[in-house]
Coordinates of C-alpha atoms in Angstrom, one line a residue:
Chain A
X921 CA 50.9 -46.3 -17.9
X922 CA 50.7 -50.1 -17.1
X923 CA 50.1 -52.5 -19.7
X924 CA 51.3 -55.2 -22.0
X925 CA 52.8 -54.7 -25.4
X926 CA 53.3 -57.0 -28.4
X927 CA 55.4 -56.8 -31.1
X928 CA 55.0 -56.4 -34.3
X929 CA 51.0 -56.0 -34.5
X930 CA 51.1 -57.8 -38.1
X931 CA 53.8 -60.1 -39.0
X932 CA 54.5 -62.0 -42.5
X933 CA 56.8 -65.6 -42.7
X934 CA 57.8 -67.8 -45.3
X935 CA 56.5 -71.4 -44.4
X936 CA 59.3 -73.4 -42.7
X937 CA 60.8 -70.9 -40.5
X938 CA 60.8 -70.2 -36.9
X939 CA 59.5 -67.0 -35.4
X940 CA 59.2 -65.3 -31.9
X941 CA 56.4 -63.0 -30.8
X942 CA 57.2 -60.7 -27.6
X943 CA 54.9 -59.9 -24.7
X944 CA 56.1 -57.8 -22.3
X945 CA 54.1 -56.0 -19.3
X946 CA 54.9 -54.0 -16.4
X947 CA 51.7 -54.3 -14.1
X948 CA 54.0 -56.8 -11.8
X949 CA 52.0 -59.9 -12.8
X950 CA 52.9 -63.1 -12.1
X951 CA 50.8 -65.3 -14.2
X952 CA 51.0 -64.6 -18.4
X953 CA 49.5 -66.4 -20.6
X954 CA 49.4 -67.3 -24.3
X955 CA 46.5 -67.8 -26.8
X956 CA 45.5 -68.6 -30.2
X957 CA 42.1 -67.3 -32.1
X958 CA 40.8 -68.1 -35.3
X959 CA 38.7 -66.7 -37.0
X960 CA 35.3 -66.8 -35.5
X961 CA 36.6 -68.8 -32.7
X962 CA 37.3 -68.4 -28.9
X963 CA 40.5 -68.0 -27.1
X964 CA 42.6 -71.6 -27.2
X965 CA 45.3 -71.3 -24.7
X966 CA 48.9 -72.0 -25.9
X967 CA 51.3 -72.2 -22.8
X968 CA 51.1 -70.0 -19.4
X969 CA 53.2 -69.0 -16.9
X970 CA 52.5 -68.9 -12.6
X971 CA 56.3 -67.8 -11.8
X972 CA 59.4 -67.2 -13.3
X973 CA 61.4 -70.1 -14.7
X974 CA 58.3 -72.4 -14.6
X975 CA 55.5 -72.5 -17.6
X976 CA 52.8 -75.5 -18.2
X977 CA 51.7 -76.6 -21.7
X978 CA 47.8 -75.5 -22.5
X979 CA 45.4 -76.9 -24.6
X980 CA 47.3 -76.5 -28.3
X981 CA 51.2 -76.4 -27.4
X982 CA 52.4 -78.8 -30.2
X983 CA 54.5 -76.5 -32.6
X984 CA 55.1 -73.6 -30.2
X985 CA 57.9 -72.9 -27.1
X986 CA 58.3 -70.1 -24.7
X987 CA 60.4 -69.0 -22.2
X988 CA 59.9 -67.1 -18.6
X989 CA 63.6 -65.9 -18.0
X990 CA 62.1 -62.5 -16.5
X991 CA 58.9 -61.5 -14.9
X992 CA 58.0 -58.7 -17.2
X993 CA 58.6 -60.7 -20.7
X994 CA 57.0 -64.6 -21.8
X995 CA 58.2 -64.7 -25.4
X996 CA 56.6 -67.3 -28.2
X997 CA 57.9 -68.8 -30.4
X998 CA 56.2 -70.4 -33.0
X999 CA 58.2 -73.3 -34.8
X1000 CA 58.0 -74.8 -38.3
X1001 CA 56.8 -78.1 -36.8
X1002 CA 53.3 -76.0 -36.2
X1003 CA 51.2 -76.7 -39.1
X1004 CA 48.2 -74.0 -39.0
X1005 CA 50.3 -71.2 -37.8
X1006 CA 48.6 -68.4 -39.3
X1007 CA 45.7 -66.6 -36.4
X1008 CA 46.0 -64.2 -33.8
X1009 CA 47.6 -64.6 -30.9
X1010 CA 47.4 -63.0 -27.6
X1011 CA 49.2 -62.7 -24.8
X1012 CA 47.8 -61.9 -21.4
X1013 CA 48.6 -61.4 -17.8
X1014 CA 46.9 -61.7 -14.1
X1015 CA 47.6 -61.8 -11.0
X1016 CA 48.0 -64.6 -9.0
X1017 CA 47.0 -63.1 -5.5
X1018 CA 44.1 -65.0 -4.0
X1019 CA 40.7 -62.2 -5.1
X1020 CA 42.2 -61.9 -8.5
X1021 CA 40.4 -63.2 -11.7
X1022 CA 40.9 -60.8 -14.6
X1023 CA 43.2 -61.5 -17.1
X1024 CA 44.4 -58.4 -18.9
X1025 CA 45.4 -58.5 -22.7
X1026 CA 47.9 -56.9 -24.9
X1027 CA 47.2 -55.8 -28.5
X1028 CA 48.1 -59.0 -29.9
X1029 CA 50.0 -60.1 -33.1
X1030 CA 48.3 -61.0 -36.3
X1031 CA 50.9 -64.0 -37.7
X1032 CA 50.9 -65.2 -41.4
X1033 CA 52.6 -67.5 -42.4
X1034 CA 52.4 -68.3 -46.5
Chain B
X482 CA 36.0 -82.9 -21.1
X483 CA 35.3 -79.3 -20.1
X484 CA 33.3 -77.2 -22.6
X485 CA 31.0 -73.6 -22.3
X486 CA 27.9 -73.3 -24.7
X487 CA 26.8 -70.0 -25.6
X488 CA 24.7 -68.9 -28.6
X489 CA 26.9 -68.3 -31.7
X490 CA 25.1 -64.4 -32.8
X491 CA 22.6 -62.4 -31.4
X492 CA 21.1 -59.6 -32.7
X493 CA 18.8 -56.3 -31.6
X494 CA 18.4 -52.3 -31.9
X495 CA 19.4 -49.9 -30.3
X496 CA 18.1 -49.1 -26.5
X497 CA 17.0 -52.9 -26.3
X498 CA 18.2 -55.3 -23.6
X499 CA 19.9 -58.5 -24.8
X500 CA 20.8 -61.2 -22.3
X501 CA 23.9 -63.8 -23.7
X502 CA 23.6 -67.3 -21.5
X503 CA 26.4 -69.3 -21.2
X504 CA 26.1 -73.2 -19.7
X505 CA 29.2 -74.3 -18.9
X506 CA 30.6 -78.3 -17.9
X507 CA 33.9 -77.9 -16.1
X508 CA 35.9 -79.3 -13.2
X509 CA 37.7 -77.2 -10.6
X510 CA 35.6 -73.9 -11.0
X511 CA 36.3 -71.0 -9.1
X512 CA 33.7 -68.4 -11.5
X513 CA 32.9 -67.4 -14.2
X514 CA 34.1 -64.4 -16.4
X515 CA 32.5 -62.2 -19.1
X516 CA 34.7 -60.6 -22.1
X517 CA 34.1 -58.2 -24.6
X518 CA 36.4 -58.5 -27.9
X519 CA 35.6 -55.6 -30.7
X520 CA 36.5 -57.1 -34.3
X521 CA 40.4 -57.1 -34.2
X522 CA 40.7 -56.0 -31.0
X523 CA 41.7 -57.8 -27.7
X524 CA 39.4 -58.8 -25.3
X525 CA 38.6 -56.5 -22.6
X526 CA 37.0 -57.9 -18.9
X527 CA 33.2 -57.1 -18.2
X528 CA 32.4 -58.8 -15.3
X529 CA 33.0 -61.4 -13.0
X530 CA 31.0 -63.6 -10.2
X531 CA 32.4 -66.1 -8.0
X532 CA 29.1 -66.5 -6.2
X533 CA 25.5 -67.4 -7.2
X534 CA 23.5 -64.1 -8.0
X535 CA 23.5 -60.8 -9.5
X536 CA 26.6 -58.5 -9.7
X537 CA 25.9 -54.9 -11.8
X538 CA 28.4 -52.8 -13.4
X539 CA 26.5 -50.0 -14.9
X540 CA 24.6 -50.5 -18.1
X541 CA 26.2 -54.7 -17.5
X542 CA 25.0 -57.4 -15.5
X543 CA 26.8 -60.5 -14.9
X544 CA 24.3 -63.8 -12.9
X545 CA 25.4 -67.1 -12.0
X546 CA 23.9 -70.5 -10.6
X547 CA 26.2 -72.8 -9.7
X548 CA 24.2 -75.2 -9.2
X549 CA 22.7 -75.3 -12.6
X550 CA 26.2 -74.6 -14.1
X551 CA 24.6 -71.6 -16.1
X552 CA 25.5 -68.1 -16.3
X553 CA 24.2 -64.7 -17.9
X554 CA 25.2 -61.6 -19.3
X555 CA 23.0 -58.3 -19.1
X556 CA 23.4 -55.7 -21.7
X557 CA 20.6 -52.4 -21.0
X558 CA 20.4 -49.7 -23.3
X559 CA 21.7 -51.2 -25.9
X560 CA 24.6 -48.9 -27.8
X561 CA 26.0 -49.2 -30.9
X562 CA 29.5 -49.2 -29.4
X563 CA 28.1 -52.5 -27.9
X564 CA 28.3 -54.2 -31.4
X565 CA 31.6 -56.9 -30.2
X566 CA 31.7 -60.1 -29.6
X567 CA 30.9 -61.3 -25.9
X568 CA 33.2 -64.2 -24.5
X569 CA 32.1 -66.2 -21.4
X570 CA 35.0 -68.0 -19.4
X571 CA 35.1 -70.5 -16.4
X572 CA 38.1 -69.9 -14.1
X573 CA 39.0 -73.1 -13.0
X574 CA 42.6 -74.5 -11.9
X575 CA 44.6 -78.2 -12.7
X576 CA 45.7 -80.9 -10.6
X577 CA 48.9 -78.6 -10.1
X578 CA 46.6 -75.5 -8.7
X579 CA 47.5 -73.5 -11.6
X580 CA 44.6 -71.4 -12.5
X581 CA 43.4 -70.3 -15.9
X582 CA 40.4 -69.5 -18.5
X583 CA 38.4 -71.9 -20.2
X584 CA 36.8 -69.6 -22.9
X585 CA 33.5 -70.0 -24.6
X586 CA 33.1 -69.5 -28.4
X587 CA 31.9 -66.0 -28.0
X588 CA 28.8 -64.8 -29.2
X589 CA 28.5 -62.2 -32.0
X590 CA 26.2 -59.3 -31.0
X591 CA 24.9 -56.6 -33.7
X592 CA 23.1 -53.4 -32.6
X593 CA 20.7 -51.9 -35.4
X594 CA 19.8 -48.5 -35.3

């Protein structure tokens, strides 16, 4: 079945250290995308992706990175220098084909960071 | 700046119809999307129009104006499945053509028996 997965669904840090959520999907997407929710809130986009190799800084990038080494996978990493790191954060994927618009989402990762 | 206003909570029973507006102030738009997010779940894609009017998806109904930047979302026979939170979102693209979502806040929606 096509989809996108996260790993892990919850996941538990120490403040200070550096940790890397996964997003992989296999419906041949070319756009993915990362956001943040809080509760109560909408969707606050992180960083996306149009191709491989390439990604563009959203609306709340300061503290996180990614990379786009393959077309299936748009890891994030969320660094110490983020100072509110603990929400929910969802990947997502589209394509970029010229009738598309819906962006599917994977199951997400619940990060806390104490 | 860009924004999307949409009521914060709505509430009705069972078998109503609930309509969720959404007035939205953004640059570059291509449409307008609707999502449905169940508490701690992801959001899942209702609908989606790209032109002025009505589109219908079963029990769902999606309108937009552009040209009063405003947009709607139609729930019939209200279900208590349909207790979620409902997420408007421009589509819309940068100076670099690179398309994404502005999202709403999301409105919380409680069906009473």
């Amino acid at each position: 079945d096509g989809g996108i997965t996260q790993s892990p669904k919850y996941l538990f840090r120490k403040e200070g250290q550096n940790v890397t959520l996964s997003c992989e999907q296999n419906l041949n997407h070319d756009a993915m995308y990362w956001y943040r929710q809080d509760p109560g809130q909408g969707l606050r986009l992180i960083y996306y992706s149009q191709i491989v190799n390439d990604f563009q800084k959203g609306d709340i990038a300061e503290g996180y990175s990614v990379s786009r080494e393959k077309k299936e996978s748009f890891p994030l990493t969320v660094t110490s220098a983020q100072k509110n790191p603990t929400a929910f954060y969802l990947c997502a994927s589209s394509s970029t084909s010229g009738s598309s618009y819906e962006q599917y989402f994977g199951p997400g990762t619940r990060l806390t960071v104490t | 700046g860009q924004s999307l206003e949409q009521p914060s909570e709505v509430t009705a029973v069972e078998g109503a119809i609930v309509q969720i507006n959404c007035t939205y102030q953004t640059s570059g738009f291509y449409g307008l999307s609707w999502y449905q997010q169940h508490d701690g779940g992801a959001p899942t894609f209702l609908s989606y129009n790209g032109l002025d009017g009505l589109e219908e998806t079963g029990r769902f109904s999606s309108f937009l104006s552009r040209s009063d930047s405003y947009g709607y979302l139609l729930l019939q026979e209200l279900q208590m499945k349909d207790s979620a939170s409902y997420f408007c979102a421009v589509r819309t693209f940068n100076a670099g053509n690179n398309r994404k979502l502005i999202w709403g806040l999301g409105t919380s929606l409680a069906v009473n028996p």
